[in-house]
mmCIF file of C-alpha atoms and ligand atoms in Angstrom:
data_model
loop_
_atom_site.group_PDB
_atom_site.id
_atom_site.type_symbol
_atom_site.label_atom_id
_atom_site.label_comp_id
_atom_site.label_asym_id
_atom_site.label_seq_id
_atom_site.Cartn_x
_atom_site.Cartn_y
_atom_site.Cartn_z
ATOM 1 C CA MET W 1 16.424 -6.401 -9.212
ATOM 2 C CA ARG W 2 19.005 -8.497 -7.427
ATOM 3 C CA ARG W 3 18.892 -8.196 -3.662
ATOM 4 C CA SER W 4 22.157 -7.245 -1.926
ATOM 5 C CA LEU W 5 23.640 -9.707 0.536
ATOM 6 C CA THR W 6 22.764 -7.481 3.521
ATOM 7 C CA SER W 7 19.222 -7.199 2.272
ATOM 8 C CA ALA W 8 18.995 -10.948 1.613
ATOM 9 C CA ILE W 9 20.108 -11.706 5.170
ATOM 10 C CA THR W 10 17.716 -9.140 6.666
ATOM 11 C CA ILE W 11 14.714 -10.296 4.641
ATOM 12 C CA SER W 12 15.304 -13.997 5.269
ATOM 13 C CA SER W 13 15.872 -13.662 9.013
ATOM 14 C CA ILE W 14 12.889 -11.358 9.582
ATOM 15 C CA GLY W 15 10.736 -13.590 7.390
ATOM 16 C CA LEU W 16 11.678 -16.656 9.401
ATOM 17 C CA ILE W 17 11.129 -14.892 12.728
ATOM 18 C CA CYS W 18 7.647 -13.832 11.625
ATOM 19 C CA LYS W 19 6.818 -17.281 10.310
ATOM 20 C CA SER W 20 7.986 -18.904 13.555
ATOM 21 C CA PHE W 21 6.019 -16.455 15.649
ATOM 22 C CA LEU W 22 2.848 -17.322 13.744
ATOM 23 C CA ASN W 23 3.465 -21.080 13.679
ATOM 24 C CA LEU W 24 4.800 -21.808 17.153
ATOM 25 C CA GLY W 25 1.545 -21.218 18.981
ATOM 26 C CA PHE W 26 2.121 -17.714 20.382
ATOM 27 C CA VAL W 27 -1.281 -16.725 19.046
ATOM 28 C CA PRO W 28 -4.292 -18.982 19.745
ATOM 29 C CA SER W 29 -5.523 -18.849 16.167
ATOM 30 C CA ILE W 30 -4.798 -17.359 12.799
ATOM 31 C CA ARG W 31 -7.291 -17.463 9.948
ATOM 32 C CA ILE W 32 -5.976 -16.825 6.444
ATOM 33 C CA GLU W 33 -8.359 -16.417 3.528
ATOM 34 C CA GLY W 34 -7.739 -15.850 -0.158
ATOM 35 C CA LEU W 35 -3.938 -15.945 0.004
ATOM 36 C CA HIS W 36 -3.924 -17.370 -3.521
ATOM 37 C CA HIS W 37 -5.042 -13.948 -4.818
ATOM 38 C CA LEU W 38 -1.716 -12.519 -3.725
ATOM 39 C CA LEU W 39 0.404 -15.543 -4.649
ATOM 40 C CA ASP W 40 -1.115 -15.691 -8.138
ATOM 41 C CA ALA W 41 -0.481 -11.978 -8.661
ATOM 42 C CA LEU W 42 3.122 -12.345 -7.491
ATOM 43 C CA ASN W 43 3.626 -15.434 -9.589
ATOM 44 C CA ASP W 44 2.435 -13.744 -12.798
ATOM 45 C CA THR W 45 6.004 -13.291 -14.004
ATOM 46 C CA LYS W 46 4.967 -12.573 -17.564
ATOM 47 C CA ARG W 47 3.002 -9.501 -16.518
ATOM 48 C CA ARG W 48 5.559 -8.389 -13.972
ATOM 49 C CA ASN W 49 8.508 -8.743 -16.332
ATOM 50 C CA ALA W 50 6.573 -6.608 -18.795
ATOM 51 C CA GLY W 51 6.598 -3.842 -16.176
ATOM 52 C CA ALA W 52 3.253 -4.181 -14.411
ATOM 53 C CA GLY W 53 3.643 -3.940 -10.649
ATOM 54 C CA VAL W 54 1.639 -5.365 -7.775
ATOM 55 C CA ILE W 55 0.125 -3.177 -5.050
ATOM 56 C CA THR W 56 -1.214 -4.596 -1.807
ATOM 57 C CA VAL W 57 -3.372 -2.284 0.287
ATOM 58 C CA SER W 58 -4.493 -2.935 3.824
ATOM 59 C CA ASN W 59 -6.008 -1.422 6.936
ATOM 60 C CA HIS W 60 -3.453 -0.605 9.633
ATOM 61 C CA ILE W 61 -4.253 -1.789 13.159
ATOM 62 C CA SER W 62 -0.867 -2.166 14.870
ATOM 63 C CA VAL W 63 2.856 -1.555 14.597
ATOM 64 C CA LEU W 64 3.299 -5.285 13.962
ATOM 65 C CA ASP W 65 1.001 -5.553 10.901
ATOM 66 C CA GLU W 66 4.279 -5.192 9.048
ATOM 67 C CA PRO W 67 6.277 -7.389 8.895
ATOM 68 C CA LEU W 68 4.275 -10.041 10.791
ATOM 69 C CA THR W 69 1.694 -10.466 8.012
ATOM 70 C CA TRP W 70 4.394 -11.643 5.581
ATOM 71 C CA GLY W 71 5.149 -14.531 7.925
ATOM 72 C CA ILE W 72 2.377 -16.382 6.080
ATOM 73 C CA LEU W 73 4.232 -16.335 2.729
ATOM 74 C CA PRO W 74 5.970 -19.507 1.548
ATOM 75 C CA SER W 75 9.597 -19.320 2.754
ATOM 76 C CA SER W 76 10.843 -19.362 -0.836
ATOM 77 C CA HIS W 77 9.904 -15.650 -0.810
ATOM 78 C CA TYR W 78 12.447 -14.967 1.935
ATOM 79 C CA PHE W 79 15.314 -16.808 0.265
ATOM 80 C CA SER W 80 14.902 -15.527 -3.258
ATOM 81 C CA ARG W 81 17.585 -13.037 -4.309
ATOM 82 C CA ASP W 82 15.041 -11.255 -6.519
ATOM 83 C CA THR W 83 13.600 -8.134 -4.857
ATOM 84 C CA LYS W 84 10.268 -8.945 -6.538
ATOM 85 C CA SER W 85 9.681 -11.808 -4.081
ATOM 86 C CA MET W 86 9.095 -9.372 -1.190
ATOM 87 C CA ARG W 87 7.120 -6.180 -0.829
ATOM 88 C CA TRP W 88 8.574 -2.685 -0.753
ATOM 89 C CA ALA W 89 6.939 -0.719 2.046
ATOM 90 C CA LEU W 90 6.729 3.006 2.681
ATOM 91 C CA GLY W 91 7.937 3.647 6.235
ATOM 92 C CA ALA W 92 7.627 6.828 8.280
ATOM 93 C CA SER W 93 10.904 8.697 8.579
ATOM 94 C CA ASP W 94 10.165 9.959 12.101
ATOM 95 C CA ILE W 95 9.574 6.409 13.372
ATOM 96 C CA MET W 96 11.769 4.042 11.376
ATOM 97 C CA PHE W 97 14.671 6.162 10.144
ATOM 98 C CA THR W 98 15.621 7.870 13.390
ATOM 99 C CA ASN W 99 19.264 6.736 13.488
ATOM 100 C CA PRO W 100 21.821 5.301 11.040
ATOM 101 C CA VAL W 101 21.535 1.727 12.339
ATOM 102 C CA LEU W 102 17.751 1.621 12.086
ATOM 103 C CA SER W 103 17.843 3.360 8.713
ATOM 104 C CA GLU W 104 20.267 0.764 7.367
ATOM 105 C CA PHE W 105 18.136 -2.040 8.785
ATOM 106 C CA PHE W 106 14.872 -0.811 7.282
ATOM 107 C CA ARG W 107 16.485 -0.004 3.948
ATOM 108 C CA ALA W 108 17.831 -3.564 3.828
ATOM 109 C CA GLY W 109 14.270 -4.694 4.612
ATOM 110 C CA GLN W 110 12.971 -2.948 1.475
ATOM 111 C CA VAL W 111 11.391 -0.027 3.301
ATOM 112 C CA ILE W 112 11.368 3.347 1.557
ATOM 113 C CA GLU W 113 11.815 6.387 3.805
ATOM 114 C CA THR W 114 8.660 8.486 3.647
ATOM 115 C CA PHE W 115 8.016 11.887 5.194
ATOM 116 C CA ARG W 116 4.516 12.222 6.562
ATOM 117 C CA GLY W 117 2.953 15.569 5.786
ATOM 118 C CA ARG W 118 5.130 16.193 2.714
ATOM 119 C CA GLY W 119 2.419 15.159 0.323
ATOM 120 C CA ILE W 120 2.283 12.986 -2.728
ATOM 121 C CA TYR W 121 5.087 14.611 -4.744
ATOM 122 C CA GLN W 122 7.909 13.419 -2.489
ATOM 123 C CA PRO W 123 10.788 11.133 -3.557
ATOM 124 C CA ALA W 124 9.294 8.085 -1.786
ATOM 125 C CA VAL W 125 6.241 8.180 -4.032
ATOM 126 C CA ASN W 126 8.398 8.773 -7.137
ATOM 127 C CA ASP W 127 10.495 5.757 -6.128
ATOM 128 C CA ALA W 128 7.400 3.644 -5.609
ATOM 129 C CA ILE W 129 6.211 4.522 -9.115
ATOM 130 C CA SER W 130 9.589 3.567 -10.650
ATOM 131 C CA LEU W 131 9.538 0.298 -8.742
ATOM 132 C CA LEU W 132 6.026 -0.469 -9.996
ATOM 133 C CA ASN W 133 7.257 0.221 -13.527
ATOM 134 C CA SER W 134 9.813 -2.547 -13.099
ATOM 135 C CA GLY W 135 7.159 -4.991 -11.925
ATOM 136 C CA GLU W 136 7.989 -4.752 -8.222
ATOM 137 C CA TRP W 137 5.513 -5.227 -5.362
ATOM 138 C CA ILE W 138 4.575 -2.222 -3.191
ATOM 139 C CA HIS W 139 2.629 -2.596 0.041
ATOM 140 C CA LEU W 140 0.682 0.402 1.326
ATOM 141 C CA PHE W 141 -1.198 1.338 4.455
ATOM 142 C CA PRO W 142 -3.041 4.239 2.830
ATOM 143 C CA GLU W 143 -4.407 5.435 6.189
ATOM 144 C CA SER W 144 -0.705 6.109 6.911
ATOM 145 C CA LYS W 145 -1.233 5.610 10.634
ATOM 146 C CA VAL W 146 -2.809 3.066 12.937
ATOM 147 C CA PHE W 147 -6.620 3.070 13.277
ATOM 148 C CA GLN W 148 -7.272 0.168 15.647
ATOM 149 C CA GLU W 149 -11.068 0.483 15.529
ATOM 150 C CA SER W 150 -11.036 -1.037 12.038
ATOM 151 C CA SER W 151 -10.151 -4.372 13.656
ATOM 152 C CA LYS W 152 -13.705 -4.505 15.057
ATOM 153 C CA SER W 153 -15.723 -2.679 12.428
ATOM 154 C CA THR W 154 -15.126 -1.336 8.936
ATOM 155 C CA THR W 155 -16.602 1.975 10.121
ATOM 156 C CA GLY W 156 -13.328 2.387 12.024
ATOM 157 C CA LEU W 157 -11.276 2.589 8.825
ATOM 158 C CA GLY W 158 -9.515 5.949 8.532
ATOM 159 C CA PRO W 159 -9.372 8.196 5.484
ATOM 160 C CA PHE W 160 -6.927 7.166 2.739
ATOM 161 C CA LYS W 161 -4.032 9.381 1.624
ATOM 162 C CA TRP W 162 -3.885 10.129 -2.082
ATOM 163 C CA GLY W 163 -0.405 8.708 -2.702
ATOM 164 C CA ILE W 164 -1.948 5.503 -3.980
ATOM 165 C CA GLY W 165 -4.069 7.522 -6.405
ATOM 166 C CA ARG W 166 -0.949 9.150 -7.801
ATOM 167 C CA MET W 167 0.852 5.795 -8.107
ATOM 168 C CA LEU W 168 -2.043 4.266 -9.996
ATOM 169 C CA MET W 169 -2.399 7.233 -12.338
ATOM 170 C CA GLU W 170 1.293 7.483 -13.105
ATOM 171 C CA ALA W 171 2.406 3.857 -13.249
ATOM 172 C CA ARG W 172 3.174 2.970 -16.875
ATOM 173 C CA HIS W 173 1.061 -0.216 -16.754
ATOM 174 C CA PRO W 174 -1.984 -0.673 -14.522
ATOM 175 C CA PRO W 175 -0.734 -2.509 -11.425
ATOM 176 C CA THR W 176 -2.490 -5.545 -9.990
ATOM 177 C CA ILE W 177 -4.207 -4.378 -6.801
ATOM 178 C CA ILE W 178 -4.777 -6.860 -3.978
ATOM 179 C CA PRO W 179 -6.797 -5.557 -0.998
ATOM 180 C CA ILE W 180 -6.029 -7.024 2.427
ATOM 181 C CA TYR W 181 -8.006 -6.806 5.671
ATOM 182 C CA LEU W 182 -6.393 -7.480 9.036
ATOM 183 C CA THR W 183 -8.029 -8.096 12.398
ATOM 184 C CA GLY W 184 -6.682 -9.060 15.823
ATOM 185 C CA PHE W 185 -3.212 -7.499 15.540
ATOM 186 C CA ASP W 186 -4.548 -4.661 17.693
ATOM 187 C CA GLU W 187 -4.787 -7.100 20.646
ATOM 188 C CA LEU W 188 -1.146 -7.992 20.094
ATOM 189 C CA MET W 189 0.017 -4.376 20.162
ATOM 190 C CA PRO W 190 -2.735 -2.183 21.685
ATOM 191 C CA GLU W 191 -2.357 1.581 21.403
ATOM 192 C CA PRO W 192 -1.372 3.144 23.693
ATOM 193 C CA ARG W 193 0.438 0.497 25.715
ATOM 194 C CA PRO W 194 2.597 0.729 28.796
ATOM 195 C CA SER W 195 6.183 -0.485 29.019
ATOM 196 C CA PRO W 196 7.639 -2.859 27.802
ATOM 197 C CA LYS W 197 6.599 -1.103 24.637
ATOM 198 C CA PHE W 198 8.092 -3.492 22.094
ATOM 199 C CA VAL W 199 6.878 -6.771 23.546
ATOM 200 C CA PRO W 200 3.934 -8.366 21.710
ATOM 201 C CA ARG W 201 1.009 -8.923 24.112
ATOM 202 C CA ILE W 202 0.609 -12.646 23.529
ATOM 203 C CA TRP W 203 -1.128 -12.897 26.911
ATOM 204 C CA ASN W 204 -4.109 -11.060 25.338
ATOM 205 C CA SER W 205 -4.790 -14.259 23.331
ATOM 206 C CA PRO W 206 -5.018 -12.408 20.039
ATOM 207 C CA ASN W 207 -6.851 -14.256 17.285
ATOM 208 C CA LEU W 208 -5.525 -12.965 13.996
ATOM 209 C CA THR W 209 -7.260 -12.912 10.649
ATOM 210 C CA ILE W 210 -5.677 -11.980 7.334
ATOM 211 C CA THR W 211 -8.058 -11.780 4.388
ATOM 212 C CA PHE W 212 -7.003 -11.192 0.788
ATOM 213 C CA GLY W 213 -9.345 -10.022 -1.939
ATOM 214 C CA PRO W 214 -9.113 -10.416 -5.705
ATOM 215 C CA HIS W 215 -7.876 -7.750 -8.071
ATOM 216 C CA SER W 216 -10.959 -6.172 -9.532
ATOM 217 C CA PRO W 217 -10.932 -5.243 -13.250
ATOM 218 C CA GLN W 218 -13.081 -2.320 -12.087
ATOM 219 C CA PHE W 219 -9.949 -0.610 -10.684
ATOM 220 C CA THR W 220 -8.243 -0.626 -14.048
ATOM 221 C CA GLU W 221 -11.434 0.533 -15.730
ATOM 222 C CA THR W 222 -11.902 3.439 -13.313
ATOM 223 C CA ILE W 223 -8.307 4.515 -13.802
ATOM 224 C CA ARG W 224 -8.599 4.274 -17.584
ATOM 225 C CA LYS W 225 -11.808 6.325 -17.622
ATOM 226 C CA ALA W 226 -10.346 8.854 -15.218
ATOM 227 C CA MET W 227 -7.256 9.301 -17.384
ATOM 228 C CA LEU W 228 -9.384 9.777 -20.500
ATOM 229 C CA GLY W 229 -11.318 12.468 -18.642
ATOM 230 C CA LEU W 230 -8.067 14.191 -17.774
ATOM 231 C CA ARG W 231 -6.978 14.396 -21.390
ATOM 232 C CA GLU W 232 -10.264 15.874 -22.625
ATOM 233 C CA PRO W 233 -10.276 19.639 -22.359
ATOM 234 C CA ARG W 234 -13.323 20.780 -20.450
ATOM 235 C CA HIS W 235 -13.605 24.009 -22.484
ATOM 236 C CA PRO W 236 -12.827 23.019 -26.071
ATOM 237 C CA SER W 237 -13.231 26.643 -27.195
ATOM 238 C CA VAL W 238 -10.053 27.677 -25.370
ATOM 239 C CA GLY W 239 -7.970 24.894 -26.898
ATOM 240 C CA LEU W 240 -5.033 25.461 -29.252
ATOM 241 C CA GLY W 241 -5.656 27.772 -32.167
ATOM 242 C CA SER W 242 -8.551 29.640 -30.641
ATOM 243 C CA PRO W 243 -8.137 33.400 -30.554
ATOM 244 C CA VAL W 244 -7.288 34.675 -27.099
ATOM 245 C CA LYS W 245 -8.195 38.192 -26.128
ATOM 246 C CA GLY W 246 -5.657 40.467 -24.486
ATOM 247 C CA GLY W 247 -2.396 39.615 -26.323
ATOM 248 C CA VAL W 248 0.573 38.034 -24.518
ATOM 249 C CA ASP W 249 -0.664 38.834 -21.000
ATOM 250 C CA GLY W 250 -4.048 37.402 -21.819
ATOM 251 C CA GLU W 251 -2.414 34.257 -23.126
ATOM 252 C CA ARG W 252 -0.335 33.867 -19.999
ATOM 253 C CA ALA W 253 -3.417 34.293 -17.827
ATOM 254 C CA GLN W 254 -5.138 31.724 -19.993
ATOM 255 C CA ASP W 255 -2.213 29.300 -19.493
ATOM 256 C CA GLU W 256 -2.374 29.752 -15.751
ATOM 257 C CA VAL W 257 -6.078 29.077 -15.755
ATOM 258 C CA GLU W 258 -5.396 25.954 -17.778
ATOM 259 C CA VAL W 259 -2.654 24.724 -15.412
ATOM 260 C CA GLU W 260 -4.880 25.398 -12.420
ATOM 261 C CA ARG W 261 -7.748 23.543 -14.082
ATOM 262 C CA GLU W 262 -5.537 20.541 -14.795
ATOM 263 C CA ARG W 263 -4.319 20.474 -11.235
ATOM 264 C CA GLU W 264 -7.842 20.506 -9.884
ATOM 265 C CA GLU W 265 -8.809 17.808 -12.323
ATOM 266 C CA SER W 266 -5.874 15.576 -11.310
ATOM 267 C CA ASP W 267 -6.738 16.073 -7.653
ATOM 268 C CA ARG W 268 -10.309 15.100 -8.329
ATOM 269 C CA LEU W 269 -9.239 11.925 -10.173
ATOM 270 C CA ARG W 270 -6.709 10.931 -7.553
ATOM 271 C CA SER W 271 -9.357 11.271 -4.906
ATOM 272 C CA LEU W 272 -11.828 9.292 -7.031
ATOM 273 C CA ILE W 273 -9.366 6.426 -7.562
ATOM 274 C CA THR W 274 -8.300 6.427 -3.918
ATOM 275 C CA ASP W 275 -11.949 6.267 -2.909
ATOM 276 C CA GLU W 276 -12.535 3.285 -5.168
ATOM 277 C CA ILE W 277 -9.673 1.395 -3.489
ATOM 278 C CA ARG W 278 -10.953 2.314 -0.031
ATOM 279 C CA LYS W 279 -14.382 0.951 -0.948
ATOM 280 C CA ALA W 280 -12.784 -2.336 -1.999
ATOM 281 C CA VAL W 281 -10.972 -2.590 1.345
ATOM 282 C CA ILE W 282 -14.239 -1.904 3.200
ATOM 283 C CA GLN W 283 -16.073 -4.519 1.166
ATOM 284 C CA LEU W 284 -13.384 -7.068 1.968
ATOM 285 C CA GLY W 285 -13.420 -6.027 5.636
ATOM 286 C CA LYS W 286 -17.156 -6.643 5.845
ATOM 287 C CA ARG W 287 -16.487 -10.182 4.709
ATOM 288 C CA ALA W 288 -13.563 -10.637 7.099
ATOM 289 C CA LEU W 289 -15.598 -9.328 10.047
ATOM 290 C CA ARG W 290 -18.728 -11.191 8.902
ATOM 291 C CA GLU W 291 -20.518 -7.838 9.035
ATOM 292 C CA ASP W 292 -22.769 -8.637 6.114
ATOM 293 C CA SER W 293 -24.139 -11.897 7.503
HETATM 294 C C1 NAG B 1 3.804 -20.150 -10.539
HETATM 295 O O1 NAG B 1 3.434 -20.373 -11.881
HETATM 296 C C2 NAG B 1 4.069 -21.465 -12.517
HETATM 297 C C3 NAG B 1 3.614 -21.522 -13.955
HETATM 298 O O2 NAG B 1 3.548 -20.260 -14.524
HETATM 299 C C4 NAG B 1 3.749 -22.741 -11.772
HETATM 300 O O3 NAG B 1 4.428 -23.816 -12.360
HETATM 301 C C5 NAG B 1 4.127 -22.596 -10.326
HETATM 302 O O4 NAG B 1 3.723 -23.728 -9.588
HETATM 303 C C6 NAG B 1 3.499 -21.360 -9.693
HETATM 304 N N1 NAG B 1 4.009 -21.196 -8.364
HETATM 305 C C7 NAG B 1 3.231 -20.895 -7.329
HETATM 306 C C8 NAG B 1 3.912 -20.701 -6.026
HETATM 307 O O5 NAG B 1 2.027 -20.770 -7.438
HETATM 308 C C1 NAG B 2 -9.238 -16.012 20.945
HETATM 309 O O1 NAG B 2 -9.832 -17.272 20.875
HETATM 310 C C2 NAG B 2 -9.732 -17.998 22.089
HETATM 311 C C3 NAG B 2 -10.267 -19.391 21.811
HETATM 312 O O2 NAG B 2 -11.456 -19.356 21.093
HETATM 313 C C4 NAG B 2 -10.497 -17.263 23.168
HETATM 314 O O3 NAG B 2 -10.391 -17.969 24.402
HETATM 315 C C5 NAG B 2 -9.905 -15.881 23.329
HETATM 316 O O4 NAG B 2 -10.642 -15.130 24.292
HETATM 317 C C6 NAG B 2 -9.896 -15.146 22.009
HETATM 318 N N1 NAG B 2 -9.180 -13.882 22.149
HETATM 319 C C7 NAG B 2 -9.747 -12.679 22.060
HETATM 320 C C8 NAG B 2 -8.852 -11.503 22.272
HETATM 321 O O5 NAG B 2 -10.910 -12.518 21.799
#
């Protein structure tokens, strides 16, 4: 998609601000590992033009994780007029879309208004799926709120919402999934913090790390297996053509049972897929935090 002029200006200025912040010595150190995993995924134009999206998934340790993390991208990503060069993020309505000016700003910054508590069948998730189907890049914080403890230990990672499970099951082509683990941003923006609320705490000497992991073929395999499971009826005897007792009412009851069964099955698969992604983030986090050494 071609980025509008407003969006192009927003993305390039925020990108440059983030890059400057990271490069001008406001933080004592920043360690970046595995960035090529993301850049290679983004640069796979053949796959993306064929309609396979990219999903990045990370732990969420401060209100600055976004957009500061993207300050490490090559600046060509900020100046491209193609929306594919920058992530689409899901942003909380009650925080980011509280007035028309902010709403316009975040929309221009490729943030999709999301209502927390409205579940996985809301327009934001539908939009994310359509974007993935056109090869766009979606970034998710599946914990959907800040869990700062995960900056120190992977045991601090919160539970993941199932929206990502739905996206992966419903995207037309299996997206490339790049896990990310962040540490140190919590020192920059501790929760809770006194006034001035929106000033980054550079005096805390935050040392940031941003670690990217590879896409694992296992994700695609799990999704494929899960989808196969969904299509196989669990009780073949009540499939089409089998006699149903009780006439029309019996049939209707049977249909309802079937719908209910499918819903439970989809829930189970979404949770399974989401869990798989969470495990990958934990595994990456252990490496980032040197927990396994
Ligand atoms: C992207 O891939 C092309 C070839 O497909 C290559 O020439 C180019 O250097 C790559 N760009 C980046 C930023 O990796
Ligand atoms: C960051 O690293 C510097 C230099 O090694 C150190 O002095 C500082 O205490 C570290 N910051 C935190 C929050 O640990």
